[in-house]
PDB file of N, CA and C in Angstrom:
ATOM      1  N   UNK M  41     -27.085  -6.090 -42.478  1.00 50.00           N
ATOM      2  CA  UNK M  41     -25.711  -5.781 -42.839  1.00 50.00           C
ATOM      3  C   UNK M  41     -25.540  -6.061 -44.332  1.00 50.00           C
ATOM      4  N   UNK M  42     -24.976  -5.080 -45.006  1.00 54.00           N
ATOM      5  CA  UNK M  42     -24.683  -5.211 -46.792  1.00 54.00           C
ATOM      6  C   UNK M  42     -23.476  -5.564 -46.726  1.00 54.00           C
ATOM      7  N   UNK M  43     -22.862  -6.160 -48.011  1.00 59.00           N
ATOM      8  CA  UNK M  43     -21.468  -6.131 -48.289  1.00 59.00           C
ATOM      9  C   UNK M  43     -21.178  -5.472 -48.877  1.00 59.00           C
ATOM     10  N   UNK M  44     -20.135  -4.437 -48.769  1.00 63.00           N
ATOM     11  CA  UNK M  44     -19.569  -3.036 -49.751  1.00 63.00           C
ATOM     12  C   UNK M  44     -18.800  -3.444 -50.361  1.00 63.00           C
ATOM     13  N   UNK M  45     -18.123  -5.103 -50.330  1.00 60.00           N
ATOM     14  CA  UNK M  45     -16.880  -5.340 -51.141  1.00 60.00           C
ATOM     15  C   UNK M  45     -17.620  -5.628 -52.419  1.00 60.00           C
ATOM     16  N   UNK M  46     -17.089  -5.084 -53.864  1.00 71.00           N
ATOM     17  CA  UNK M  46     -17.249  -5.847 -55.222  1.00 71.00           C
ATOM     18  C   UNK M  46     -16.537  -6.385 -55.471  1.00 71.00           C
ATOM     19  N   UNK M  47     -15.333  -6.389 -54.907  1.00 79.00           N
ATOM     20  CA  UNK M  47     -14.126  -7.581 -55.608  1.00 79.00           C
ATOM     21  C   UNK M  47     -13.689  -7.888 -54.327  1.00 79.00           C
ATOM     22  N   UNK M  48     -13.457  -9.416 -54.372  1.00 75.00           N
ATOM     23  CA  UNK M  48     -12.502 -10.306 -53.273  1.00 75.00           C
ATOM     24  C   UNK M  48     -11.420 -10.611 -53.696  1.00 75.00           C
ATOM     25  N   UNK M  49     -10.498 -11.100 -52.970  1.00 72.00           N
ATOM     26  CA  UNK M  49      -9.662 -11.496 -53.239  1.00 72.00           C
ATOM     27  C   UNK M  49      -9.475 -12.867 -52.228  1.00 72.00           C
ATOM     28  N   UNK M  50      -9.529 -13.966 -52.856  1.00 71.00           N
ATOM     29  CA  UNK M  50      -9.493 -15.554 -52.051  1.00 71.00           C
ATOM     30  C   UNK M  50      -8.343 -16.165 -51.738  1.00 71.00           C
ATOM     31  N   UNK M  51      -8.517 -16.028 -50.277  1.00 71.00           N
ATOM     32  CA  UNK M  51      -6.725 -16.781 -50.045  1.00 71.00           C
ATOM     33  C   UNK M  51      -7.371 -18.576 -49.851  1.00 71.00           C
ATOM     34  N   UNK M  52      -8.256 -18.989 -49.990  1.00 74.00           N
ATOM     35  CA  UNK M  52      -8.478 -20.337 -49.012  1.00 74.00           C
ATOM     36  C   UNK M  52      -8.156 -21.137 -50.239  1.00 74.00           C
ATOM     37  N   UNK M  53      -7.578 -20.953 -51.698  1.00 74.00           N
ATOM     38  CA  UNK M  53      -7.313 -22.591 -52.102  1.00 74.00           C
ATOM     39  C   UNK M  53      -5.587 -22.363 -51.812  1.00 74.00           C
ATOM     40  N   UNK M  54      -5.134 -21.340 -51.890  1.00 77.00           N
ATOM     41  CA  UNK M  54      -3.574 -21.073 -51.660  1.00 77.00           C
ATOM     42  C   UNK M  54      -2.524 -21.655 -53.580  1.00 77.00           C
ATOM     43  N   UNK M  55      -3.795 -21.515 -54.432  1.00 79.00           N
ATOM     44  CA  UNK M  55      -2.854 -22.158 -55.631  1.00 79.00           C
ATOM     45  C   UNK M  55      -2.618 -20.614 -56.497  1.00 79.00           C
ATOM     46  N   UNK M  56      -1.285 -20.184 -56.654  1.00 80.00           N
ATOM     47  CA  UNK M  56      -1.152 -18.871 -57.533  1.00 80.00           C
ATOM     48  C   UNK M  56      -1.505 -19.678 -58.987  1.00 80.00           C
ATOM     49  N   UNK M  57      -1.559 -18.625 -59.689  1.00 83.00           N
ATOM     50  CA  UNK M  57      -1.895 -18.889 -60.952  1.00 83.00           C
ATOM     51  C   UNK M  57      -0.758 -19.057 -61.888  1.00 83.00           C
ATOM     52  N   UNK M  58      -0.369 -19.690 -62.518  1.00 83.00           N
ATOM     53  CA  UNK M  58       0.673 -20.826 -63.254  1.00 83.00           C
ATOM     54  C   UNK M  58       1.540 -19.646 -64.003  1.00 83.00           C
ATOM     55  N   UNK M  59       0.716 -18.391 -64.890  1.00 86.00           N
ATOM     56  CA  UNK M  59       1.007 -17.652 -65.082  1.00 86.00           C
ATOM     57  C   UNK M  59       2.285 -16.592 -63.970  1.00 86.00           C
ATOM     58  N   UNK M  60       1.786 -16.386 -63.186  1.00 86.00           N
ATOM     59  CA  UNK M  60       2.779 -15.954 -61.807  1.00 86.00           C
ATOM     60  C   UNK M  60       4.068 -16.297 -61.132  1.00 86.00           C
ATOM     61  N   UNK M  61       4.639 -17.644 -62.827  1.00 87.00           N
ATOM     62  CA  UNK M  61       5.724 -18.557 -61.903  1.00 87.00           C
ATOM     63  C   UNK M  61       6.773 -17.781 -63.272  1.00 87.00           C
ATOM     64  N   UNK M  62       7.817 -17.305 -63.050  1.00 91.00           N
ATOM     65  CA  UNK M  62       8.487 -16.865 -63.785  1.00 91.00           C
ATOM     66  C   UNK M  62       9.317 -17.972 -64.652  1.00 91.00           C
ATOM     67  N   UNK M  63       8.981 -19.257 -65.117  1.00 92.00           N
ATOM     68  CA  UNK M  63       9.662 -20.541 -65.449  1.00 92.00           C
ATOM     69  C   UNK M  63      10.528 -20.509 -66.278  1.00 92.00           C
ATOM     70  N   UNK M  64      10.610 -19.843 -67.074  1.00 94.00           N
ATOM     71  CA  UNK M  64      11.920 -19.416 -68.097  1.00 94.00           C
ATOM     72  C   UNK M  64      13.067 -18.791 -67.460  1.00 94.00           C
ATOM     73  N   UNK M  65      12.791 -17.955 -66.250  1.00 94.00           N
ATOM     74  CA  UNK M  65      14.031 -17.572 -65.569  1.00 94.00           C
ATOM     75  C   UNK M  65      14.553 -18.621 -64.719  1.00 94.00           C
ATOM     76  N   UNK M  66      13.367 -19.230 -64.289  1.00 92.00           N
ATOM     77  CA  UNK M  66      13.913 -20.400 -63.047  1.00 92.00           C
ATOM     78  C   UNK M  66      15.068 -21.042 -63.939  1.00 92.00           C
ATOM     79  N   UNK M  67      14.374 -21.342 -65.042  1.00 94.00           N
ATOM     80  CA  UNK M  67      15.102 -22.898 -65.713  1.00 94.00           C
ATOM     81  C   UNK M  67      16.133 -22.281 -66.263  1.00 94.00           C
ATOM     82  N   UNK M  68      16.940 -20.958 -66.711  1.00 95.00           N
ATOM     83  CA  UNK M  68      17.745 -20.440 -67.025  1.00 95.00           C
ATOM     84  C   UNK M  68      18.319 -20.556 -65.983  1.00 95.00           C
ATOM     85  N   UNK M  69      18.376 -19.962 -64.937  1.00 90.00           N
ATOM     86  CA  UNK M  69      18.664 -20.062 -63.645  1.00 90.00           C
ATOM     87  C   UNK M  69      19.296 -21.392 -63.112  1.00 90.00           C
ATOM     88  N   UNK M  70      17.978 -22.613 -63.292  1.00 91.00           N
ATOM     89  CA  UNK M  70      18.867 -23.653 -62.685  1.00 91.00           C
ATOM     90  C   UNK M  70      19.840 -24.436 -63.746  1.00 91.00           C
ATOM     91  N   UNK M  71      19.425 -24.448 -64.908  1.00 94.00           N
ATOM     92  CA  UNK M  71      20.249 -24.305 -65.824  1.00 94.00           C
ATOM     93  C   UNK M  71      21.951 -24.118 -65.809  1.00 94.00           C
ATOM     94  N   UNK M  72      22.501 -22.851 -65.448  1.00 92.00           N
ATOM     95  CA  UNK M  72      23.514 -21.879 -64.850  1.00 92.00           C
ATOM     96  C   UNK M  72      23.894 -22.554 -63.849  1.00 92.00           C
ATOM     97  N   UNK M  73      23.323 -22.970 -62.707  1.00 89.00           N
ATOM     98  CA  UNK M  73      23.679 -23.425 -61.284  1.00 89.00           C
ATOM     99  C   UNK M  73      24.101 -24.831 -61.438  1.00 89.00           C
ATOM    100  N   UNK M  74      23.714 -25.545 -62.428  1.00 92.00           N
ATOM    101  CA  UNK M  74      24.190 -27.134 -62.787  1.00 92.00           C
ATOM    102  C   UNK M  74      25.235 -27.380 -63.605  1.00 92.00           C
ATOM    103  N   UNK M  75      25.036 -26.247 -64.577  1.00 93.00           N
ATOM    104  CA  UNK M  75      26.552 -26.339 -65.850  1.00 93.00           C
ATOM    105  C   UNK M  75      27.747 -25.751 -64.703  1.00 93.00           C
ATOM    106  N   UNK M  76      27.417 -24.662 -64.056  1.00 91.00           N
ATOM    107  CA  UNK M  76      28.624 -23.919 -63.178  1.00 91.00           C
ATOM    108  C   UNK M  76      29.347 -24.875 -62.021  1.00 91.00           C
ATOM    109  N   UNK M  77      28.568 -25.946 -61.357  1.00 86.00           N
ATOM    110  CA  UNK M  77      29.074 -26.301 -60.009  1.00 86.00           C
ATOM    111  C   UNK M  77      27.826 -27.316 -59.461  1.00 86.00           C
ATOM    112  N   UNK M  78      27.432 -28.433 -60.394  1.00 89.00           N
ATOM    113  CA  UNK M  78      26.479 -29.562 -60.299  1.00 89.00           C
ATOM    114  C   UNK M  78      26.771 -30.436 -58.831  1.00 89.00           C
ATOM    115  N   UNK M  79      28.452 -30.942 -58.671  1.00 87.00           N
ATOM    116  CA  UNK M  79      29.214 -31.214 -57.750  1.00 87.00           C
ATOM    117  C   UNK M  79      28.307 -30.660 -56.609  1.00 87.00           C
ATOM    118  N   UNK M  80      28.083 -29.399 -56.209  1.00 84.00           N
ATOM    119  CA  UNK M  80      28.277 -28.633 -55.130  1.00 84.00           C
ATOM    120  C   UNK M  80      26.549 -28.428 -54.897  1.00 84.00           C
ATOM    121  N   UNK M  81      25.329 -28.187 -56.083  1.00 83.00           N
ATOM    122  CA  UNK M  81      24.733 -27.990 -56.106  1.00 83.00           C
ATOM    123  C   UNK M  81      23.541 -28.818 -56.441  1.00 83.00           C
ATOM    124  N   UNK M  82      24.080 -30.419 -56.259  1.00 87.00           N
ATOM    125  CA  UNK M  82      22.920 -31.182 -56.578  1.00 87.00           C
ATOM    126  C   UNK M  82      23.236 -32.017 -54.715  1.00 87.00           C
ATOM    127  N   UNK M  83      24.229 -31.816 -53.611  1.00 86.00           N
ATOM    128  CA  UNK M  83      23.961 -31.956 -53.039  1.00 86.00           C
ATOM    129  C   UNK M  83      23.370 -31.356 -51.544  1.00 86.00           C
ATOM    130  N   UNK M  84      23.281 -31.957 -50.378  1.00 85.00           N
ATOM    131  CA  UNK M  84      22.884 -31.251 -49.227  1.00 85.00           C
ATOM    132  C   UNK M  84      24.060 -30.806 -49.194  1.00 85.00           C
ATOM    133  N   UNK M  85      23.816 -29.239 -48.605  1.00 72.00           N
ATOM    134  CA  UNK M  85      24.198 -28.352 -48.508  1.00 72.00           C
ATOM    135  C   UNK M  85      24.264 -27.651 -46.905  1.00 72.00           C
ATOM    136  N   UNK M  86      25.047 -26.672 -46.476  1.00 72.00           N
ATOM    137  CA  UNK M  86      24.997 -26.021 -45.255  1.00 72.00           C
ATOM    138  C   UNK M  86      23.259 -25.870 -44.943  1.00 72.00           C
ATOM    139  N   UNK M  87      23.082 -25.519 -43.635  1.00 81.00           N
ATOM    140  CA  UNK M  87      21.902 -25.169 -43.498  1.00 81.00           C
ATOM    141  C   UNK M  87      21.543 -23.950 -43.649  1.00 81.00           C
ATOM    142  N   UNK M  88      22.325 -22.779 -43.857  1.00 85.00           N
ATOM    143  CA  UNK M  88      22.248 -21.534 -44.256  1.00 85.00           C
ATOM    144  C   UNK M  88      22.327 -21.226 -45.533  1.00 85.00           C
ATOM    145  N   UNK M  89      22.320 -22.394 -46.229  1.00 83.00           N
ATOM    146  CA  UNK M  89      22.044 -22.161 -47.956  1.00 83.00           C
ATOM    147  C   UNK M  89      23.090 -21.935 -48.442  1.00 83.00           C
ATOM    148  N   UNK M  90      23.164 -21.907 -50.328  1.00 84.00           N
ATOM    149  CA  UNK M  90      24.294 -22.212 -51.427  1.00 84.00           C
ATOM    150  C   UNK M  90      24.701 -20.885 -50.753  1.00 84.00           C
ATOM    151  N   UNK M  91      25.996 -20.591 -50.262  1.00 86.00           N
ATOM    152  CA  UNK M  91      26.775 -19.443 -50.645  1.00 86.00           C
ATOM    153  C   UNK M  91      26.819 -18.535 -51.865  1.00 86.00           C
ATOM    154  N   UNK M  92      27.343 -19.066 -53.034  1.00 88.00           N
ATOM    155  CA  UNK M  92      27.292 -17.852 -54.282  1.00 88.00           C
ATOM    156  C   UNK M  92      25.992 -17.287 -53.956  1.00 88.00           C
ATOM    157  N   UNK M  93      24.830 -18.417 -54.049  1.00 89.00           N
ATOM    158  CA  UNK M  93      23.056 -17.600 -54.377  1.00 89.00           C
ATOM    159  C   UNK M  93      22.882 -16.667 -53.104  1.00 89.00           C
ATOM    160  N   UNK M  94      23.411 -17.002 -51.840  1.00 91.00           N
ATOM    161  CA  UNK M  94      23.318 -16.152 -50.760  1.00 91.00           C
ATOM    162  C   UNK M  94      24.300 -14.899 -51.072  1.00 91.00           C
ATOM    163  N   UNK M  95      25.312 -15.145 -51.169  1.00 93.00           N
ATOM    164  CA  UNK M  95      26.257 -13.475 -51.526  1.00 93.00           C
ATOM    165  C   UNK M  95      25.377 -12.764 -52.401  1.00 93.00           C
ATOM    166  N   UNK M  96      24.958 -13.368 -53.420  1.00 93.00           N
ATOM    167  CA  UNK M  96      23.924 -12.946 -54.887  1.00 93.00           C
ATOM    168  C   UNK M  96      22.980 -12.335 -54.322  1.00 93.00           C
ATOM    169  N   UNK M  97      22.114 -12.898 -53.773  1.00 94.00           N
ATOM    170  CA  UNK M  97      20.708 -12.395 -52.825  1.00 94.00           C
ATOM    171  C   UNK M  97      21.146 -11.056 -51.820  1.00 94.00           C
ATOM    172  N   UNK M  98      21.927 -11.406 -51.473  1.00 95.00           N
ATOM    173  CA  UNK M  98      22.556 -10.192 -50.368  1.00 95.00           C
ATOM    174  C   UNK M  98      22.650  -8.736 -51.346  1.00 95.00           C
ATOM    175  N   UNK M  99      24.058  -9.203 -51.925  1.00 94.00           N
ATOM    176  CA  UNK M  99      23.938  -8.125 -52.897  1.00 94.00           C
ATOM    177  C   UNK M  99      23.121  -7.503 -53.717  1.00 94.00           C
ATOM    178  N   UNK M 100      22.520  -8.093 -54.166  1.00 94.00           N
ATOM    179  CA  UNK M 100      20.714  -7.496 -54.973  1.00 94.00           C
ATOM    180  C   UNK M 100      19.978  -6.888 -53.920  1.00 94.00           C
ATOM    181  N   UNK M 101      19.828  -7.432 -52.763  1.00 94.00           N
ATOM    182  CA  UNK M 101      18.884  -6.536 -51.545  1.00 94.00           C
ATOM    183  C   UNK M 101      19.751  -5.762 -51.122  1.00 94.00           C
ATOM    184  N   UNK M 102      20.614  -5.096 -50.671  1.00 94.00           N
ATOM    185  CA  UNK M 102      21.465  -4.628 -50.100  1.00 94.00           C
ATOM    186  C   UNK M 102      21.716  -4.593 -48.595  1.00 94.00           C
ATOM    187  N   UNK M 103      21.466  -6.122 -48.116  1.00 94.00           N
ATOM    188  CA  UNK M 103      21.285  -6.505 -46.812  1.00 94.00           C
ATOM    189  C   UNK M 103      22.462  -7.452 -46.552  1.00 94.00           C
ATOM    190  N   UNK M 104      23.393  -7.923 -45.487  1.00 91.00           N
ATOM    191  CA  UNK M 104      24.337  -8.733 -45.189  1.00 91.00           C
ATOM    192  C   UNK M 104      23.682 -10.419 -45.201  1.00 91.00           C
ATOM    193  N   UNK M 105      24.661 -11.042 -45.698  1.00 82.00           N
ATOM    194  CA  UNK M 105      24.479 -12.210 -45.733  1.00 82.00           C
ATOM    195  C   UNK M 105      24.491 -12.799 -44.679  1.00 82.00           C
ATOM    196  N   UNK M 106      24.699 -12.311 -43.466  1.00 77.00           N
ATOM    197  CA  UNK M 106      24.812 -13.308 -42.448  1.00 77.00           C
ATOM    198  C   UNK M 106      23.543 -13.957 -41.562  1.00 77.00           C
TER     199      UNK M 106
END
């Protein structure tokens, strides 16, 4: 039996590459979410998650929040 693959692709260490983390948006992002409503967003929360980021998420996918 030969192997026909020339390129793999390795799931077994599970680490993406550092490059792949969008960190300037995150930190803009959480940034925004702490100046806007720190109160609301540095604690536990519903179990269905922050509301605004869920309406937000909804609306960008065009799927219902519920």
């Amino acid at each position: 039996m030969t192997d026909t693959m020339t390129e793999k692709i390795v799931f077994t260490r599970g680490v993406p590459p550092p490059e792949a983390f969008p960190t300037e948006e995150l930190g803009e992002c959480l940034d925004a979410a702490v100046r806007g409503d720190a109160a609301t967003v540095l604690q536990y929360g519903q179990q269905r998650g922050y509301a605004p980021l869920r309406r937000e998420l909804a609306e960008e996918y065009g799927v219902s929040e519920a």
